[in-house]
Amino acid sequence: MKWVLLVLRIKRRKGCEMMQVLCPWCGVRDEDEFTYGGPAHITRPTSGGDAPQQDVSDEKWASYLYEKDNVKGIARERWVHVHGCGQWFNLARDTVSHKIHCVYKMGEPCPVLTPEGDPKNRND
Amino acid sequence: MQHYSVTSLVKNAIHHHEKWQKTWRSPELKSSYDVVVVGGGGHGLATAYYLAKEHGITNVAVIEAGWLGGGNTGRNTSVVRSNYLFPESAKLYDFSLKLFEDLGQELNFNVMLRQAGMLILMHGRHDLEIMRRNLNAMHMNGIEAEWIDTNEVAKLARGINLSDEARYPIHGGILQKRGGIARHDGVAWGYARAADRFGVDIIQQCAVTGFDISNGAVRGVQTTRGLVKTNKVAVAVSGHSSVLADMAGFRLPVTSQTLQACVTEPLKPVFDVAVMSPMLGVYISQSDKGEVVIGGGLDNYPSYGQRGNVATLEHTISGVVELFPQLSRVKLMRQWGGVVDIVHDSSPIIGHTPIGGMYINCGFGTGGFKATPVGGWTLAHTIANDTPHELIAAFTLDRFKTGAFIDEMGASGIAH
Ligand SMILES: Cc1cc2nc3c(=O)[nH]c(=O)nc-3n(C[C@H](O)[C@H](O)[C@H](O)COP(=O)(O)OP(=O)(O)OC[C@H]3O[C@@H](n4cnc5c(N)ncnc54)[C@H](O)[C@@H]3O)c2cc1C
Ligand SMILES: [Zn+2]
């Protein structure tokens, strides 16, 4: 395990720190316990009413499956605590600073955020 | 513009090297151009160069938010190769490698190409099966590459751990002899200088902030130095492609993520070849200065932060020390990250966009340095003729609707 030493040396360097993620069930943990699971609040397309899904256009499928907002700034994301409790949850995270502004449960709407990214009124 | 040669070196030596011309001009931004290229990385600069050289379109500006090559062009680990899986990719990347082979002459600028070979290591039965298949595909595509055994691995990658006791013992590998490394900023500077020579305006420290679009076609580019009129825009901003697409009102199948790399302190020359281990998720080469250049996989979440995380670095370093245990005591000098444009099928997107007159080059993700010449070549052709160059006909945005993917993930399975 020689490389542990090398890695420890790297960890002590400034500006090269682990992102901390707040799991709603387990509390704050290092980022390597988690896996990013894609953008949040993406809805599967329908062709409206009871029309069969195969009627959804190729454009709509392409947009649903592959196109991304990929925002520079605060993004809504799904994460899973894969090396922990195994639960999924959502968070609003700044893709430049990596600051996590709020964590909320799957299925809940994203709390309204101020332009600085802080939650205005928690949606409990 | 001064030609670089032995004579110019001697002449300038007489003047104590005080009379060298600037490598390129720093002109004022004009109010209109025939073509505006957004992004002064290798791909943007190469596009401008080939527009001027191959198509006679010289009223061109390259607009760069920061400095030339300050994006991924100056941050990559500079591996060049063409050992891809699918015929479309093999053609594209091999054309690029061929342009690379003459690039120093073409640009009158030393891009320090070193074709000492690209070696992909085989660690076990599963590697063996997939790599034999890949090698067959390369041969079918006319890409020369060969199967080598551990004796040859030992000769090429001196110091590599060939012990049976290794966690993932090495049994051989695939060697592409024409693969190797080149000087990344040399490529950017070379294209910049050569494009400037044709009259292309290179504008640094100027960011594009929006587009003037009417009736679905581009009419101008808004910048931090005012509006520029143009009917043709080439967007070559790699990790920032979604941001630019958003300005123009469309979305791309791109996720921006960090790819990081690091270098050790300089050592005496140990090996020439670039070595990649898909199993360990690392690749390594030694620069002309002697630094060991190390790269690995992506940081696995979206980021525009231009810096890497420790978890990925730890994984990468552990792989390197597994391959070269004697490097465990060597100090790392620098570590950095670049914002790369990741696409579902690990293949680039080059060509038309939903906006008339707007063309894009993106999606090269972790492996577009090697494609710098061909990216510029094909995009310039596409802009000049308003039809996709044959080499990129399969690499359009449309493939996400038709499902005609060129899935190179399996072939590389790792950043490179
Ligand atoms: C760590 C790392 C290692 C890599 N290793 C390899 C390798 O070994 N081999 C390989 O082939 N590839 C490698 N790559 C990938 C390769 O670096 C890229 O695919 C390639 O350099 C992309 O070039 P580009 O010119 O398209 O983009 P860039 O060089 O990123 O240039 C884009 C430019 O656009 C500018 N820009 C952005 N927004 C704006 C705006 N609004 N207005 C004006 N300008 C703007 C940026 O400042 C930037 O300079 C690696 C990448 C990284 C990060
Ligand atoms: Zn948890």
Coordinates of C-alpha atoms and ligand atoms in Angstrom, one line a residue:
Chain A
M1 CA 0.0 0.0 0.0
K2 CA 2.8 2.4 -0.9
W3 CA 0.5 4.6 -2.8
V4 CA -1.5 5.5 0.3
L5 CA 1.4 7.7 1.4
L6 CA 1.5 9.4 -2.0
V7 CA -2.3 10.0 -1.8
L8 CA -2.1 11.3 1.7
R9 CA 0.5 13.8 0.6
I10 CA -1.8 14.9 -2.2
K11 CA -4.8 15.2 0.1
R12 CA -3.0 17.7 2.3
R13 CA -2.5 20.0 -0.7
K14 CA -4.7 23.1 -0.6
G15 CA -7.6 23.5 -3.1
C16 CA -7.8 19.8 -3.7
E17 CA -10.4 18.6 -1.2
M18 CA -13.2 16.1 -1.2
M19 CA -16.6 17.4 -1.9
Q20 CA -18.9 16.7 1.1
V21 CA -22.4 15.4 0.4
L22 CA -25.2 15.5 2.9
C23 CA -27.1 12.3 2.8
P24 CA -30.6 13.0 4.1
W25 CA -30.4 9.7 6.0
C26 CA -26.8 9.3 7.0
G27 CA -25.5 12.9 7.3
V28 CA -22.4 14.4 5.8
R29 CA -20.0 12.0 4.0
D30 CA -17.2 12.2 1.5
E31 CA -18.1 12.4 -2.1
D32 CA -16.6 9.0 -3.0
E33 CA -19.4 7.3 -1.1
F34 CA -21.9 8.6 -3.6
T35 CA -22.6 8.3 -7.3
Y36 CA -24.1 10.9 -9.5
G37 CA -27.2 9.6 -11.2
G38 CA -28.1 12.2 -13.9
P39 CA -30.2 15.4 -13.9
A40 CA -33.3 15.5 -11.7
H41 CA -36.9 16.3 -12.7
I42 CA -36.7 14.8 -16.2
T43 CA -40.1 13.5 -17.3
R44 CA -40.5 10.7 -19.7
P45 CA -42.3 11.9 -22.8
T46 CA -45.8 10.8 -23.7
S47 CA -47.7 11.5 -26.9
G48 CA -50.5 13.0 -24.9
G49 CA -53.5 11.3 -23.3
D50 CA -53.7 7.6 -23.7
A51 CA -51.8 7.5 -27.1
P52 CA -49.2 4.7 -27.2
Q53 CA -45.6 5.6 -26.3
Q54 CA -44.3 4.5 -29.7
D55 CA -46.1 7.5 -31.1
V56 CA -43.7 9.8 -29.4
S57 CA -41.5 11.4 -32.1
D58 CA -37.8 10.6 -32.5
E59 CA -37.1 14.2 -31.6
K60 CA -38.8 13.9 -28.3
W61 CA -37.1 10.6 -27.5
A62 CA -33.7 12.1 -28.4
S63 CA -34.3 15.1 -26.3
Y64 CA -35.5 13.0 -23.3
L65 CA -32.7 10.4 -23.6
Y66 CA -29.6 12.4 -24.6
E67 CA -30.0 16.2 -24.6
K68 CA -28.9 17.9 -21.4
D69 CA -29.3 21.3 -19.9
N70 CA -25.8 20.8 -18.6
V71 CA -25.9 24.2 -16.8
K72 CA -22.9 26.1 -15.8
G73 CA -24.2 27.2 -12.4
I74 CA -26.8 25.7 -10.1
A75 CA -28.0 22.3 -11.4
R76 CA -30.6 19.9 -10.0
E77 CA -29.2 16.5 -9.8
R78 CA -30.0 13.0 -8.6
W79 CA -27.4 11.2 -6.4
V80 CA -27.3 7.9 -4.7
H81 CA -25.5 7.0 -1.5
V82 CA -24.1 3.8 -3.1
H83 CA -21.5 3.0 -0.5
G84 CA -23.9 3.9 2.4
C85 CA -27.6 3.5 2.9
G86 CA -28.2 3.0 -0.8
Q87 CA -30.9 5.7 -0.9
W88 CA -31.5 8.1 -3.8
F89 CA -32.1 11.8 -3.3
N90 CA -31.9 15.1 -5.2
L91 CA -29.7 18.1 -4.7
A92 CA -29.1 21.5 -6.1
R93 CA -25.4 21.9 -6.7
D94 CA -23.2 24.6 -8.3
T95 CA -21.3 23.0 -11.1
V96 CA -18.5 25.6 -10.9
S97 CA -17.9 25.9 -7.1
H98 CA -19.3 22.4 -6.4
K99 CA -21.2 24.0 -3.5
I100 CA -24.3 22.0 -2.6
H101 CA -27.1 24.5 -1.9
C102 CA -29.9 22.1 -0.8
V103 CA -30.7 18.4 -0.5
Y104 CA -34.3 17.2 -1.0
K105 CA -36.1 13.9 -1.4
M106 CA -36.9 12.2 -4.6
G107 CA -40.3 13.2 -5.9
E108 CA -40.3 16.5 -4.1
P109 CA -40.1 19.7 -6.1
C110 CA -36.9 21.6 -5.8
P111 CA -37.1 24.3 -3.1
V112 CA -37.2 27.8 -4.6
L113 CA -33.7 29.2 -4.5
T114 CA -32.5 32.8 -4.2
P115 CA -30.2 33.9 -7.0
E116 CA -27.3 33.1 -4.7
G117 CA -28.6 29.5 -4.6
D118 CA -29.9 29.5 -1.0
P119 CA -33.3 27.9 -0.3
K120 CA -36.0 30.5 0.2
N121 CA -38.6 28.5 1.9
R122 CA -38.0 24.8 2.6
N123 CA -40.5 22.5 1.1
D124 CA -40.9 20.0 4.0
Chain B
M1 CA 5.7 37.1 -41.0
Q2 CA 9.1 35.6 -40.4
H3 CA 9.9 32.1 -41.6
Y4 CA 11.6 29.9 -38.9
S5 CA 14.7 28.3 -40.2
V6 CA 18.4 27.8 -39.5
T7 CA 19.1 31.0 -41.3
S8 CA 16.6 33.0 -39.3
L9 CA 18.1 31.5 -36.2
V10 CA 21.6 32.6 -37.2
K11 CA 20.4 36.1 -38.2
N12 CA 18.6 36.6 -35.0
A13 CA 21.6 35.3 -33.0
I14 CA 23.6 38.2 -34.4
H15 CA 21.0 40.6 -32.9
H16 CA 21.2 38.7 -29.6
H17 CA 17.6 37.4 -30.3
E18 CA 16.2 40.8 -29.6
K19 CA 14.6 41.3 -33.0
W20 CA 12.3 38.3 -33.3
Q21 CA 8.8 39.3 -34.6
K22 CA 5.7 38.7 -32.5
T23 CA 4.4 35.2 -33.3
W24 CA 1.0 36.6 -34.2
R25 CA -0.6 40.1 -34.3
S26 CA -3.1 41.3 -31.7
P27 CA -5.5 43.2 -33.9
E28 CA -8.6 45.1 -32.9
L29 CA -11.9 43.3 -33.3
K30 CA -13.5 44.4 -36.6
S31 CA -17.2 45.1 -36.8
S32 CA -17.9 42.3 -39.3
Y33 CA -16.3 39.1 -40.6
D34 CA -17.1 36.4 -43.2
V35 CA -16.6 33.7 -40.5
V36 CA -16.3 34.0 -36.7
V37 CA -14.7 31.1 -34.9
V38 CA -15.6 30.9 -31.2
G39 CA -12.9 29.3 -29.1
G40 CA -9.1 29.6 -29.5
G41 CA -8.3 26.1 -28.7
G42 CA -6.6 23.8 -31.2
H43 CA -9.8 23.0 -33.0
G44 CA -10.9 26.6 -33.4
L45 CA -7.5 27.7 -34.6
A46 CA -7.2 24.8 -37.0
T47 CA -10.6 25.6 -38.4
A48 CA -9.5 29.2 -39.1
Y49 CA -6.2 28.0 -40.6
Y50 CA -7.8 25.6 -43.0
L51 CA -10.6 28.1 -43.9
A52 CA -7.8 30.4 -45.1
K53 CA -5.4 27.9 -46.5
E54 CA -7.7 25.4 -48.2
H55 CA -10.7 27.5 -49.0
G56 CA -9.4 31.0 -49.4
I57 CA -11.7 32.5 -46.7
T58 CA -9.4 34.9 -44.8
N59 CA -11.8 37.5 -43.4
V60 CA -12.0 35.4 -40.3
A61 CA -11.8 36.1 -36.5
V62 CA -11.0 33.6 -33.8
I63 CA -12.5 34.9 -30.5
E64 CA -11.1 33.4 -27.4
A65 CA -12.4 34.2 -23.9
G66 CA -9.0 33.5 -22.2
W67 CA -5.7 32.8 -23.8
L68 CA -4.9 30.6 -26.8
G69 CA -4.8 26.9 -25.8
G70 CA -5.8 27.8 -22.2
G71 CA -8.7 25.3 -22.4
N72 CA -8.3 21.6 -22.9
T73 CA -5.7 22.1 -25.6
G74 CA -3.1 23.2 -23.1
R75 CA -4.3 20.7 -20.4
N76 CA -4.3 17.4 -22.1
T77 CA -1.8 14.6 -21.9
S78 CA -1.0 14.9 -25.6
V79 CA -1.4 11.3 -26.7
V80 CA -2.0 10.8 -30.5
R81 CA -3.1 7.6 -32.0
S82 CA -5.8 6.2 -34.4
N83 CA -6.5 2.7 -33.0
Y84 CA -10.3 3.0 -32.9
L85 CA -12.9 0.3 -33.3
F86 CA -15.4 1.5 -35.9
P87 CA -14.5 2.3 -39.6
E88 CA -15.9 5.9 -39.3
S89 CA -13.6 6.7 -36.3
A90 CA -10.6 4.9 -37.8
K91 CA -10.8 7.0 -40.9
L92 CA -11.3 10.2 -39.0
Y93 CA -8.5 9.7 -36.5
D94 CA -6.1 8.2 -39.0
F95 CA -6.5 11.2 -41.3
S96 CA -5.7 13.3 -38.3
L97 CA -2.6 11.3 -37.5
K98 CA -1.4 11.7 -41.1
L99 CA -1.9 15.5 -40.9
F100 CA 0.0 15.4 -37.6
E101 CA 2.9 13.6 -39.3
D102 CA 3.5 16.6 -41.6
L103 CA 2.2 19.3 -39.3
G104 CA 5.7 20.7 -38.3
Q105 CA 6.5 21.3 -42.0
E106 CA 3.0 22.5 -42.8
L107 CA 2.9 25.1 -40.1
N108 CA 6.7 25.9 -40.0
F109 CA 6.4 25.3 -36.3
N110 CA 7.8 22.4 -34.3
V111 CA 4.9 20.5 -32.7
M112 CA 7.4 17.9 -31.3
L113 CA 5.6 14.9 -32.5
R114 CA 7.2 11.8 -31.1
Q115 CA 5.8 8.6 -32.7
A116 CA 7.4 6.2 -30.2
G117 CA 4.3 4.1 -30.1
M118 CA 1.1 3.7 -28.1
L119 CA 0.9 0.5 -26.1
I120 CA -2.4 -0.8 -24.6
L121 CA -1.8 -3.5 -21.9
M122 CA -3.5 -6.8 -21.7
H123 CA -4.1 -8.0 -18.2
G124 CA -6.1 -11.2 -18.4
R125 CA -8.4 -13.5 -20.3
H126 CA -11.2 -10.9 -20.6
D127 CA -8.8 -8.3 -21.9
L128 CA -7.4 -10.8 -24.3
E129 CA -10.7 -11.6 -25.9
I130 CA -11.8 -8.0 -26.3
M131 CA -8.4 -6.8 -27.4
R132 CA -8.0 -9.5 -30.0
R133 CA -11.3 -8.4 -31.4
N134 CA -10.3 -4.7 -31.3
L135 CA -7.0 -5.6 -33.1
N136 CA -8.9 -7.4 -35.8
A137 CA -11.2 -4.4 -36.2
M138 CA -8.1 -2.2 -36.5
H139 CA -6.7 -4.4 -39.2
M140 CA -10.0 -4.5 -41.1
N141 CA -10.0 -0.7 -40.9
G142 CA -6.5 -0.6 -42.3
I143 CA -4.9 0.7 -39.1
E144 CA -1.5 -0.9 -38.5
A145 CA -1.2 -2.3 -35.0
E146 CA 0.4 -5.4 -33.6
W147 CA 0.1 -7.9 -30.8
I148 CA 3.1 -8.0 -28.6
D149 CA 4.2 -10.4 -25.8
T150 CA 5.6 -9.6 -22.4
N151 CA 9.2 -9.7 -23.6
E152 CA 8.5 -6.8 -26.0
V153 CA 6.4 -5.0 -23.3
A154 CA 9.5 -5.2 -21.1
K155 CA 11.7 -3.7 -23.7
L156 CA 9.3 -0.9 -24.6
A157 CA 8.0 0.1 -21.2
R158 CA 11.2 -0.2 -19.2
G159 CA 10.6 -0.7 -15.5
I160 CA 7.0 -1.9 -15.8
N161 CA 5.9 -4.5 -13.3
L162 CA 5.7 -7.8 -15.1
S163 CA 5.6 -10.0 -12.0
D164 CA 3.1 -12.8 -11.7
E165 CA 2.4 -11.5 -8.2
A166 CA 1.0 -8.2 -9.6
R167 CA -2.7 -7.7 -8.8
Y168 CA -3.5 -7.7 -12.5
P169 CA -0.5 -9.5 -14.2
I170 CA 0.4 -8.2 -17.6
H171 CA 0.3 -10.7 -20.4
G172 CA 1.1 -8.6 -23.5
G173 CA -0.6 -5.8 -25.4
I174 CA -1.4 -4.0 -28.6
L175 CA 1.1 -1.6 -30.0
Q176 CA 0.4 1.1 -32.5
K177 CA 3.8 2.2 -33.6
R178 CA 2.6 5.4 -35.2
G179 CA 1.0 6.5 -32.0
G180 CA 2.8 8.7 -29.6
I181 CA 2.8 12.2 -28.1
A182 CA 3.0 15.8 -29.4
R183 CA 3.5 19.2 -27.8
H184 CA -0.1 20.4 -27.1
D185 CA 0.5 24.2 -26.9
G186 CA 2.9 23.9 -29.9
V187 CA -0.1 22.8 -31.9
A188 CA -2.2 25.7 -30.8
W189 CA 0.6 28.2 -31.4
G190 CA 1.5 26.7 -34.7
Y191 CA -2.0 27.0 -36.1
A192 CA -2.4 30.5 -34.6
R193 CA 0.8 31.7 -36.2
A194 CA 0.0 30.1 -39.6
A195 CA -3.6 31.4 -39.6
D196 CA -2.4 34.9 -38.6
R197 CA -0.1 34.8 -41.6
F198 CA -3.1 34.5 -43.9
G199 CA -4.8 37.5 -42.2
V200 CA -7.0 35.8 -39.7
D201 CA -7.6 38.0 -36.7
I202 CA -6.9 36.3 -33.4
I203 CA -8.7 38.1 -30.6
Q204 CA -7.8 37.0 -27.0
Q205 CA -9.4 38.0 -23.7
C206 CA -12.8 38.5 -25.4
A207 CA -15.8 36.3 -24.5
V208 CA -18.8 35.6 -26.7
T209 CA -21.9 36.4 -24.7
G210 CA -24.7 35.8 -27.1
F211 CA -25.8 35.5 -30.7
D212 CA -27.8 37.7 -33.0
I213 CA -30.3 35.3 -34.6
S214 CA -33.1 36.2 -37.0
N215 CA -35.4 33.8 -38.9
G216 CA -33.5 30.8 -37.6
A217 CA -30.1 32.0 -39.0
V218 CA -27.2 33.6 -37.3
R219 CA -26.5 37.3 -38.1
G220 CA -24.0 38.3 -35.5
V221 CA -22.1 37.5 -32.4
Q222 CA -22.2 39.5 -29.2
T223 CA -19.0 39.8 -27.4
T224 CA -17.5 41.6 -24.4
R225 CA -16.0 44.0 -27.0
G226 CA -19.3 44.6 -28.8
L227 CA -21.3 43.2 -31.6
V228 CA -19.7 41.5 -34.6
K229 CA -21.7 41.0 -37.8
T230 CA -21.3 37.7 -39.5
N231 CA -23.4 35.1 -41.3
K232 CA -21.2 32.1 -40.4
V233 CA -20.2 31.0 -36.9
A234 CA -18.1 28.0 -35.9
V235 CA -18.4 27.0 -32.3
A236 CA -15.4 25.1 -31.0
V237 CA -15.5 25.5 -27.2
S238 CA -15.3 21.9 -26.0
G239 CA -16.6 21.8 -22.4
H240 CA -18.5 25.1 -22.8
S241 CA -20.5 23.9 -25.8
S242 CA -23.8 23.6 -23.9
V243 CA -23.4 27.2 -22.6
L244 CA -22.9 28.5 -26.2
A245 CA -25.8 26.3 -27.5
D246 CA -28.0 27.8 -24.7
M247 CA -27.2 31.3 -26.0
A248 CA -28.4 30.2 -29.4
G249 CA -31.5 28.5 -28.0
F250 CA -30.8 24.8 -28.6
R251 CA -29.6 21.9 -26.4
L252 CA -26.8 19.4 -27.0
P253 CA -26.3 15.8 -25.9
V254 CA -23.3 16.8 -23.9
T255 CA -22.3 16.7 -20.2
S256 CA -19.4 18.7 -19.0
Q257 CA -17.1 16.8 -16.7
T258 CA -13.6 17.2 -15.3
L259 CA -10.8 15.2 -16.7
Q260 CA -7.6 15.5 -14.7
A261 CA -4.0 14.8 -15.2
C262 CA -0.8 15.2 -13.2
V263 CA 3.0 15.2 -13.7
T264 CA 5.9 14.1 -11.6
E265 CA 9.2 15.8 -11.1
P266 CA 11.5 15.3 -14.1
L267 CA 13.4 12.0 -14.2
K268 CA 16.1 10.6 -16.5
P269 CA 14.6 9.1 -19.7
V270 CA 13.0 5.7 -18.8
F271 CA 10.6 4.9 -21.6
D272 CA 9.5 6.5 -24.9
V273 CA 6.2 4.7 -25.5
A274 CA 2.9 5.9 -24.2
V275 CA 1.3 3.1 -22.1
M276 CA -2.3 2.6 -21.3
S277 CA -4.0 0.1 -19.1
P278 CA -7.7 0.0 -19.5
M279 CA -7.9 -2.4 -16.6
L280 CA -6.2 -0.1 -14.2
G281 CA -7.8 3.0 -15.7
V282 CA -4.5 4.9 -16.2
Y283 CA -2.2 5.9 -19.0
I284 CA 1.3 7.2 -18.7
S285 CA 4.1 8.7 -20.8
Q286 CA 7.3 10.5 -20.2
S287 CA 7.6 14.0 -21.6
D288 CA 10.7 15.4 -23.4
K289 CA 11.5 17.2 -20.1
G290 CA 11.5 13.9 -18.3
E291 CA 8.3 14.4 -16.3
V292 CA 6.1 11.4 -16.0
V293 CA 2.7 12.5 -17.4
I294 CA -0.2 10.7 -15.8
G295 CA -3.9 10.5 -16.8
G296 CA -6.9 8.5 -15.7
G297 CA -10.6 8.4 -15.8
L298 CA -13.3 11.2 -15.5
D299 CA -14.5 12.7 -12.3
N300 CA -17.9 11.2 -12.3
Y301 CA -20.3 14.2 -12.1
P302 CA -20.9 17.4 -14.1
S303 CA -18.4 20.2 -13.5
Y304 CA -17.2 23.4 -15.0
G305 CA -14.7 23.8 -12.1
Q306 CA -11.5 23.1 -14.1
R307 CA -10.1 21.2 -11.1
G308 CA -10.0 17.5 -10.2
N309 CA -11.2 15.7 -7.1
V310 CA -9.1 13.5 -4.8
A311 CA -11.1 10.3 -5.2
T312 CA -10.3 10.1 -8.9
L313 CA -6.7 11.2 -8.4
E314 CA -6.3 8.5 -5.8
H315 CA -7.6 5.8 -8.1
T316 CA -5.3 7.0 -10.9
I317 CA -2.2 7.1 -8.8
S318 CA -2.9 3.7 -7.3
G319 CA -3.0 2.3 -10.9
V320 CA 0.3 4.0 -11.8
V321 CA 2.0 2.6 -8.8
E322 CA 0.7 -0.8 -9.6
L323 CA 2.2 -0.6 -13.1
F324 CA 5.5 1.1 -12.0
P325 CA 6.0 0.4 -8.3
Q326 CA 9.3 2.3 -8.3
L327 CA 7.4 5.6 -9.0
S328 CA 5.8 5.5 -5.5
R329 CA 8.5 7.7 -4.1
V330 CA 8.5 10.2 -6.9
K331 CA 6.9 13.6 -6.1
L332 CA 4.0 15.0 -8.1
M333 CA 4.7 18.5 -9.3
R334 CA 1.4 19.6 -10.7
Q335 CA -2.2 18.3 -10.9
W336 CA -4.9 20.0 -12.9
G337 CA -8.3 19.5 -14.5
G338 CA -10.0 20.4 -17.8
V339 CA -13.7 20.7 -18.6
V340 CA -14.4 18.0 -21.2
D341 CA -17.5 17.6 -23.3
I342 CA -18.8 14.0 -22.8
V343 CA -21.2 12.5 -25.3
H344 CA -23.2 9.3 -24.9
D345 CA -21.3 7.4 -27.6
S346 CA -17.8 8.8 -26.9
S347 CA -17.7 10.2 -30.5
P348 CA -17.5 13.8 -31.6
I349 CA -20.3 16.0 -33.0
I350 CA -19.1 18.0 -36.0
G351 CA -21.1 20.0 -38.5
H352 CA -24.4 21.8 -38.8
T353 CA -26.6 22.9 -35.8
P354 CA -30.3 23.7 -35.8
I355 CA -29.3 27.4 -36.4
G356 CA -28.6 28.4 -40.0
G357 CA -25.0 29.4 -40.5
M358 CA -23.9 28.1 -37.2
Y359 CA -21.6 25.0 -37.1
I360 CA -20.2 23.1 -34.2
N361 CA -17.2 21.0 -33.2
C362 CA -17.7 19.4 -29.9
G363 CA -18.0 16.0 -28.1
F364 CA -14.4 15.0 -28.4
G365 CA -14.5 14.7 -24.7
T366 CA -11.4 13.0 -23.3
G367 CA -9.7 12.4 -26.7
G368 CA -9.8 15.4 -29.0
F369 CA -6.2 16.6 -29.0
K370 CA -5.2 13.9 -31.5
A371 CA -8.1 15.1 -33.7
T372 CA -7.1 18.8 -33.7
P373 CA -6.0 18.7 -37.4
V374 CA -8.9 16.7 -38.7
G375 CA -11.5 18.7 -36.6
G376 CA -10.3 21.9 -38.2
W377 CA -10.0 20.4 -41.7
T378 CA -13.5 18.9 -41.8
L379 CA -15.2 21.9 -40.1
A380 CA -13.6 24.3 -42.5
H381 CA -14.7 22.2 -45.4
T382 CA -18.3 22.0 -44.0
I383 CA -18.4 25.8 -43.5
A384 CA -17.0 26.7 -46.9
N385 CA -19.3 24.3 -48.8
D386 CA -22.2 24.2 -46.4
T387 CA -22.2 20.4 -46.7
P388 CA -20.6 18.0 -44.3
H389 CA -17.1 16.7 -45.2
E390 CA -17.3 13.0 -46.0
L391 CA -15.1 12.1 -43.0
I392 CA -17.7 13.6 -40.6
A393 CA -20.9 12.6 -42.4
A394 CA -21.6 10.1 -39.7
F395 CA -20.7 12.4 -36.8
T396 CA -23.6 14.8 -37.1
L397 CA -26.0 15.9 -34.3
D398 CA -28.7 13.9 -36.2
R399 CA -27.4 10.6 -35.0
F400 CA -29.0 11.1 -31.6
K401 CA -32.4 11.1 -33.4
T402 CA -31.7 8.3 -35.8
G403 CA -29.8 6.1 -33.3
A404 CA -26.9 5.6 -35.6
F405 CA -24.3 5.9 -32.8
I406 CA -20.6 5.3 -33.2
D407 CA -20.0 3.8 -29.8
E408 CA -16.3 4.0 -29.1
M409 CA -16.7 3.6 -25.3
G410 CA -16.0 -0.1 -25.5
A411 CA -12.8 0.5 -27.6
S412 CA -11.2 2.9 -25.2
G413 CA -13.2 2.5 -22.0
I414 CA -10.9 5.2 -20.6
A415 CA -10.0 8.7 -21.0
H416 CA -7.1 9.3 -23.3
Ligands
LIG1 C1 -6.6 16.2 -18.5 C2 -6.9 16.0 -20.0 C3 -6.2 15.0 -20.7 C4 -6.5 14.8 -22.1 N1 -5.7 13.9 -22.7 C5 -5.8 13.8 -24.1 C6 -4.9 13.0 -24.8 O1 -4.0 12.4 -24.3 N2 -5.1 12.8 -26.2 C7 -6.2 13.5 -26.8 O2 -6.3 13.3 -28.0 N3 -7.0 14.3 -26.1 C8 -6.9 14.4 -24.8 N4 -7.7 15.3 -24.1 C9 -8.9 15.9 -24.8 C10 -8.4 17.2 -25.5 O3 -7.7 18.0 -24.7 C11 -9.6 17.9 -26.0 O4 -10.5 17.1 -26.7 C12 -9.2 19.0 -27.1 O5 -8.0 19.7 -26.6 C13 -10.3 20.0 -27.3 O6 -9.8 21.1 -28.1 P1 -10.7 22.3 -28.4 O7 -9.9 23.2 -29.2 O8 -12.0 21.8 -29.0 O9 -11.1 22.9 -27.0 P2 -10.3 23.8 -26.0 O10 -8.9 23.7 -26.1 O11 -10.9 23.5 -24.6 O12 -10.7 25.2 -26.5 C14 -11.9 25.8 -26.3 C15 -11.7 27.3 -26.0 O13 -13.0 28.0 -26.0 C16 -12.9 29.0 -25.1 N5 -14.3 29.5 -24.8 C17 -15.2 28.9 -24.0 N6 -16.3 29.7 -23.9 C18 -16.1 30.8 -24.6 C19 -16.8 32.0 -24.9 N7 -18.0 32.2 -24.4 N8 -16.3 32.9 -25.8 C20 -15.0 32.7 -26.3 N9 -14.3 31.6 -26.0 C21 -14.8 30.7 -25.2 C22 -12.1 28.5 -24.0 O14 -11.5 29.5 -23.2 C23 -11.1 27.6 -24.6 O15 -9.9 28.2 -24.8 C24 -7.5 15.5 -22.7 C25 -8.2 16.5 -22.0 C26 -7.9 16.7 -20.6 C27 -8.7 17.8 -19.9
ZN2 ZN -27.0 7.5 3.2

